[in-house]
Short mmCIF file of C-alpha atoms in Angstrom, two decimals:
data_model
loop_
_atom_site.label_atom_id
_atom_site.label_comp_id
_atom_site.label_asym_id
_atom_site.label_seq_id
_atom_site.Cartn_x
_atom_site.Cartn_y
_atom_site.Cartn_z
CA UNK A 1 -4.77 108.94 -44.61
CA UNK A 2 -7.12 112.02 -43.13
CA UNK A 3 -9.78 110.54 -42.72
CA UNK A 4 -7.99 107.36 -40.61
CA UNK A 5 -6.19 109.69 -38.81
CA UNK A 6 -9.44 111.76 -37.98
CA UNK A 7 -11.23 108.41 -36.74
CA UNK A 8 -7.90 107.53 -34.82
CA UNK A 9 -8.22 110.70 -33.01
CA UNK A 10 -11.66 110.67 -32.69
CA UNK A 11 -10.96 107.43 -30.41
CA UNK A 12 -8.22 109.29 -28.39
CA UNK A 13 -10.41 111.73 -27.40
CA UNK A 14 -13.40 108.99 -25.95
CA UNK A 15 -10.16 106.90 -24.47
CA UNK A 16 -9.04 110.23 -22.73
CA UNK A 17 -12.49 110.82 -21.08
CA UNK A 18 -12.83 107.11 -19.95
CA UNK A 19 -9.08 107.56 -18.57
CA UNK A 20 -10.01 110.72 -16.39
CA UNK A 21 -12.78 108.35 -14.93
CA UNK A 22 -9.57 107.45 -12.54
CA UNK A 23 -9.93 110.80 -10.89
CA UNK A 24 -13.66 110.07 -10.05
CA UNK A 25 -12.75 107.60 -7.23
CA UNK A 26 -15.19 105.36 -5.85
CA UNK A 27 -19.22 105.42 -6.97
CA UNK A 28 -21.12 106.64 -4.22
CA UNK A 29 -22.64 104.36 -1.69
CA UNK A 30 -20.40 101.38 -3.33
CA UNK A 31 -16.94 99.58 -3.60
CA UNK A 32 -16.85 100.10 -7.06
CA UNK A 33 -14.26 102.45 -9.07
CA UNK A 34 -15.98 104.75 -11.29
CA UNK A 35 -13.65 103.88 -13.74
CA UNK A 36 -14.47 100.07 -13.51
CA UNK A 37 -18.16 101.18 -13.72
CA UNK A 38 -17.32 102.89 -16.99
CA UNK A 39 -15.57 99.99 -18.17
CA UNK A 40 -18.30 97.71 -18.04
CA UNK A 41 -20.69 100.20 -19.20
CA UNK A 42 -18.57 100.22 -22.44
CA UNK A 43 -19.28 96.45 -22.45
CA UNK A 44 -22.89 96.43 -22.06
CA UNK A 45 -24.13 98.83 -24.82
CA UNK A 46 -26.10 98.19 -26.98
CA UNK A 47 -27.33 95.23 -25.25
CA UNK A 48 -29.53 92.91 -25.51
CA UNK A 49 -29.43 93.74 -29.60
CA UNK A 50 -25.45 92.99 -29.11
CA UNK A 51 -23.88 90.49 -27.09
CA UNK A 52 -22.23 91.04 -24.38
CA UNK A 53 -19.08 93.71 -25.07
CA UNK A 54 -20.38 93.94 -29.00
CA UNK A 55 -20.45 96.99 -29.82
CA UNK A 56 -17.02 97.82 -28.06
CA UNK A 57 -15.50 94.81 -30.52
CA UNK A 58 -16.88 96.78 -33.43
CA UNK A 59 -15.20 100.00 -32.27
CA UNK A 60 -11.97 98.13 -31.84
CA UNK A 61 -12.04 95.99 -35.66
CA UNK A 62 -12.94 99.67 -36.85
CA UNK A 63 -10.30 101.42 -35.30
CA UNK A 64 -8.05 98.36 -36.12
CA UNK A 65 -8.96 99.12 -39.86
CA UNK A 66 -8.26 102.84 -39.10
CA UNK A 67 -4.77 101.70 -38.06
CA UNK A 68 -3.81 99.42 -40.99
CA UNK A 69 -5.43 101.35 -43.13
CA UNK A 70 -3.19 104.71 -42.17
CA UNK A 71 -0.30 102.79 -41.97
CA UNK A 72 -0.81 101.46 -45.78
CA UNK A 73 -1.10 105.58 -46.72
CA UNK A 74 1.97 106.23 -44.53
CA UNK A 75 4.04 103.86 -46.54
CA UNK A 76 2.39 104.68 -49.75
CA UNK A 77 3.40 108.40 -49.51
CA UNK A 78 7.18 107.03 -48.09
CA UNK A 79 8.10 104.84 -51.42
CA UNK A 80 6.33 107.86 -53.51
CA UNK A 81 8.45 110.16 -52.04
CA UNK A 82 11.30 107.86 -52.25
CA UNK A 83 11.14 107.11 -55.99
CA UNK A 84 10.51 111.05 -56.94
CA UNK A 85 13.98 111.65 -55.03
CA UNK A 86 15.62 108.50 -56.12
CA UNK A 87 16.50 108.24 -52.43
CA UNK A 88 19.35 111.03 -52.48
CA UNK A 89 20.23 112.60 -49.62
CA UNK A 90 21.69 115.76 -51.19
CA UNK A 91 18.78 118.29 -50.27
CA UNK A 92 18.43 116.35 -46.62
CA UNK A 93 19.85 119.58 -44.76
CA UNK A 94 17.79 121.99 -46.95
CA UNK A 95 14.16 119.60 -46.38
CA UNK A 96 15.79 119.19 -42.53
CA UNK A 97 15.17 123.26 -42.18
CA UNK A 98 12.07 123.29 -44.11
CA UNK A 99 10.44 120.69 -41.75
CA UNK A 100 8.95 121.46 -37.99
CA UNK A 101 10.12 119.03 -35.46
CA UNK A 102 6.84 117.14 -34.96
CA UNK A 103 6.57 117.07 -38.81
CA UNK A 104 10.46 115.65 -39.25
CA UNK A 105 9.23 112.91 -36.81
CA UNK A 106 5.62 111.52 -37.99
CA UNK A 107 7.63 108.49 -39.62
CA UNK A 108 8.96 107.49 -36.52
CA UNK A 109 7.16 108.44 -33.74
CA UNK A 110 4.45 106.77 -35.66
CA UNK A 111 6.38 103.52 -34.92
CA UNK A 112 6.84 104.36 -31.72
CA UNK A 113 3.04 104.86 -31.61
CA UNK A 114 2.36 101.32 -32.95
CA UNK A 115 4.53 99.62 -30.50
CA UNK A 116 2.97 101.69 -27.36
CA UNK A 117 -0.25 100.34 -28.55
CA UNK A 118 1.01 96.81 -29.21
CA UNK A 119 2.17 96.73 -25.50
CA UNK A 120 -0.71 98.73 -23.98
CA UNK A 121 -3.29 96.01 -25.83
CA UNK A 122 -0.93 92.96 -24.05
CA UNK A 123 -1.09 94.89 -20.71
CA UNK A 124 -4.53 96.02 -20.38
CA UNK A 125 -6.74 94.70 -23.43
CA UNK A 126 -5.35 90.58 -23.36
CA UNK A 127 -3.44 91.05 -19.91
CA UNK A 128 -0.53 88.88 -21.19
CA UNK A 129 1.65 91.35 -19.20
CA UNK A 130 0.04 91.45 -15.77
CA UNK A 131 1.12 94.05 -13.60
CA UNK A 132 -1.83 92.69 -10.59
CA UNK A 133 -1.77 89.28 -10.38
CA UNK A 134 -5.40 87.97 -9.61
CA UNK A 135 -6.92 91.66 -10.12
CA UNK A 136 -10.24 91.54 -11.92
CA UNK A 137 -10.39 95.47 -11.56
CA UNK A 138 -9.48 97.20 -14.61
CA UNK A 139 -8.13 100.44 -12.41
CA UNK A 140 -6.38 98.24 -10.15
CA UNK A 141 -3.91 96.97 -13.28
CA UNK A 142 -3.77 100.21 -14.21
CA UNK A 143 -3.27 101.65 -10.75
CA UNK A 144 -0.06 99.10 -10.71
CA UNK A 145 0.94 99.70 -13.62
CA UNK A 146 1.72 103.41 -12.86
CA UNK A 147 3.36 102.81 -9.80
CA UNK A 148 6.39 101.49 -12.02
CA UNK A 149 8.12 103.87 -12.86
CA UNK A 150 9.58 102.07 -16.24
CA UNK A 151 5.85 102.28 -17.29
CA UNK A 152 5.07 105.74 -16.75
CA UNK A 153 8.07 107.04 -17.93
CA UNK A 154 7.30 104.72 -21.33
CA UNK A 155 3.95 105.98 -21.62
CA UNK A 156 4.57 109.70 -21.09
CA UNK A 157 7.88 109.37 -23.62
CA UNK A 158 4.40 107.54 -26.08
CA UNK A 159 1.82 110.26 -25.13
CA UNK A 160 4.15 113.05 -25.88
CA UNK A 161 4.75 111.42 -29.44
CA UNK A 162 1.26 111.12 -29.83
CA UNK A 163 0.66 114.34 -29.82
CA UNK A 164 3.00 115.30 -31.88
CA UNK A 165 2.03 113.52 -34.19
CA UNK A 166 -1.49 114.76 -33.58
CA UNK A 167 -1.04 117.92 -33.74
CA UNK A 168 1.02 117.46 -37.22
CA UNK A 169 -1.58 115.28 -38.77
CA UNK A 170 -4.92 117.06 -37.90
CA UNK A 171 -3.91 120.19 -39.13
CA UNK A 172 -2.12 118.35 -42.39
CA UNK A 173 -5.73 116.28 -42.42
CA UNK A 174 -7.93 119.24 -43.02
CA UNK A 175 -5.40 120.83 -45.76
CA UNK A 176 -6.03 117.41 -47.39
CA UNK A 177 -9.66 117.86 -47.16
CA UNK A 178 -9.77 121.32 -48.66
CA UNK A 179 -9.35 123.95 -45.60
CA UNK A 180 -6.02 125.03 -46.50
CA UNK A 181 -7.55 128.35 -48.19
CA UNK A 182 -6.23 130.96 -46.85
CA UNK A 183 -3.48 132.04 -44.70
CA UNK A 184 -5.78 133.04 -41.60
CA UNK A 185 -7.61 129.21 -42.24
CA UNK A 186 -4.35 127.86 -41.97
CA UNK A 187 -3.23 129.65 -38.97
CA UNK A 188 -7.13 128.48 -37.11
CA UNK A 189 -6.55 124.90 -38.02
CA UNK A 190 -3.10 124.97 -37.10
CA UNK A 191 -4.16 126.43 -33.68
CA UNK A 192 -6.67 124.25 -33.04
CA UNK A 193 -4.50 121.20 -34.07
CA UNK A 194 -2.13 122.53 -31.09
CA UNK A 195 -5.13 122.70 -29.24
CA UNK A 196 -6.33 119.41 -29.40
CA UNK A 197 -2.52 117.55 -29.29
CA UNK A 198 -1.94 119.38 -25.64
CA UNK A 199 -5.54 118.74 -24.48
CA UNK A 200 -4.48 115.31 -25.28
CA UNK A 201 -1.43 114.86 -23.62
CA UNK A 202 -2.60 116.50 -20.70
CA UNK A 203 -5.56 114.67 -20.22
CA UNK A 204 -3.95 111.25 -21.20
CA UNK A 205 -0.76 111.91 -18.49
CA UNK A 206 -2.61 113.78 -15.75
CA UNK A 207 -4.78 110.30 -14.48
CA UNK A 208 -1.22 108.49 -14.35
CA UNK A 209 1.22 111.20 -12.79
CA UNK A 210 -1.31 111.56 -10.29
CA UNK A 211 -1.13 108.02 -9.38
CA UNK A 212 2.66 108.02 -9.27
CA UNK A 213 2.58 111.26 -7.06
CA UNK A 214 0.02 109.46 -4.87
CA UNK A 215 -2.91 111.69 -5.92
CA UNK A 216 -4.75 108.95 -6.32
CA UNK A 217 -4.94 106.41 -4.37
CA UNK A 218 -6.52 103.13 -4.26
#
């Protein structure tokens, strides 16, 4: 489960620096978006070794397998936990005050998590949902998307449980993985982990509150 979770966020934190491309406007001396230009540079690495977007359909089975396999841990570690406590509820309130919030929530915010990406592949990946009809710019159907206000409220409600959930599972990744030595260790890796998750919501909500406060404009 660390080291899924690790590549996971590894991935969030390249997504999040592609996203903040929308703040880059136009490329000099052209109509294109920057972030357009970075979305078709993601395409064309690599070539002509890969074919056309190849590389960026490895990254995606990989994180896919990232995904599957965390979830597979996640439920692992449930029915483990559930057959140890023969699924009695009498120490509930006593594990209730023992647990932080974001800790008390991985289970479901991680299914939260999984639907959020489910919907974000049909909107922007597949385009099954297609919030600009016609649009062959990638920021334009994002640019759209934000404007409804159903979306960004969705997505901020996702990005908040993301990092949550980040900032639960990095720090719990590196105690797996040995750096839960000493108090002061713990304490670094826990700030660090807090770190990271508000770096991450920040930079993952700033590109599309700034569209729905007209910051950014097309």
């Amino acid at each position: 489960m660390a080291a899924s979770g690790l590549v996971m966020i590894g991935y969030l934190v390249l997504h999040m620096y592609g996203n903040l491309k929308m703040f880059a406007g136009k490329v000099t001396g052209t109509d294109v978006y920057a972030f357009d230009e970075y979305a078709e540079h993601l395409r064309t690495i690599g070539e002509p070794m890969l074919p056309y977007a190849g590389l960026l359909w490895v990254v995606r089975i990989v994180l896919l397998a990232a995904i599957l396999v965390h979830m597979w841990a996640a439920f692992t570690l449930w029915a483990r936990d559930r057959k140890a406590t023969g699924g009695a509820k009498r120490y509930a309130n006593q594990r209730a005050i023992q647990r932080s919030y974001a800790s008390y929530t991985m289970r479901w915010g991680g299914v939260l998590i999984l639907l959020f990406v489910i919907y974000h592949i049909l909107n922007f990946t597949v385009v099954v949902i297609d919030t600009a009809p016609g649009a062959t710019s990638p920021f334009v159907r994002v640019y759209n998307s934000f404007k409804n206000p159903a979306v960004l409220i969705s997505y901020a409600v996702a990005m908040i449980a993301v990092g949550l959930h980040v900032r639960h599972g990095f720090w719990s990744a590196f105690a797996t993985l040995g750096a839960n030595t000493s108090p002061k260790t713990r304490a670094f890796w826990n700030t660090v982990a807090v770190l990271l998750a508000l770096i991450l919501v920040v930079g993952f909500l700033s590109g599309p509150v700034a569209i729905a406060l007209d910051w950014i404009k097309l």
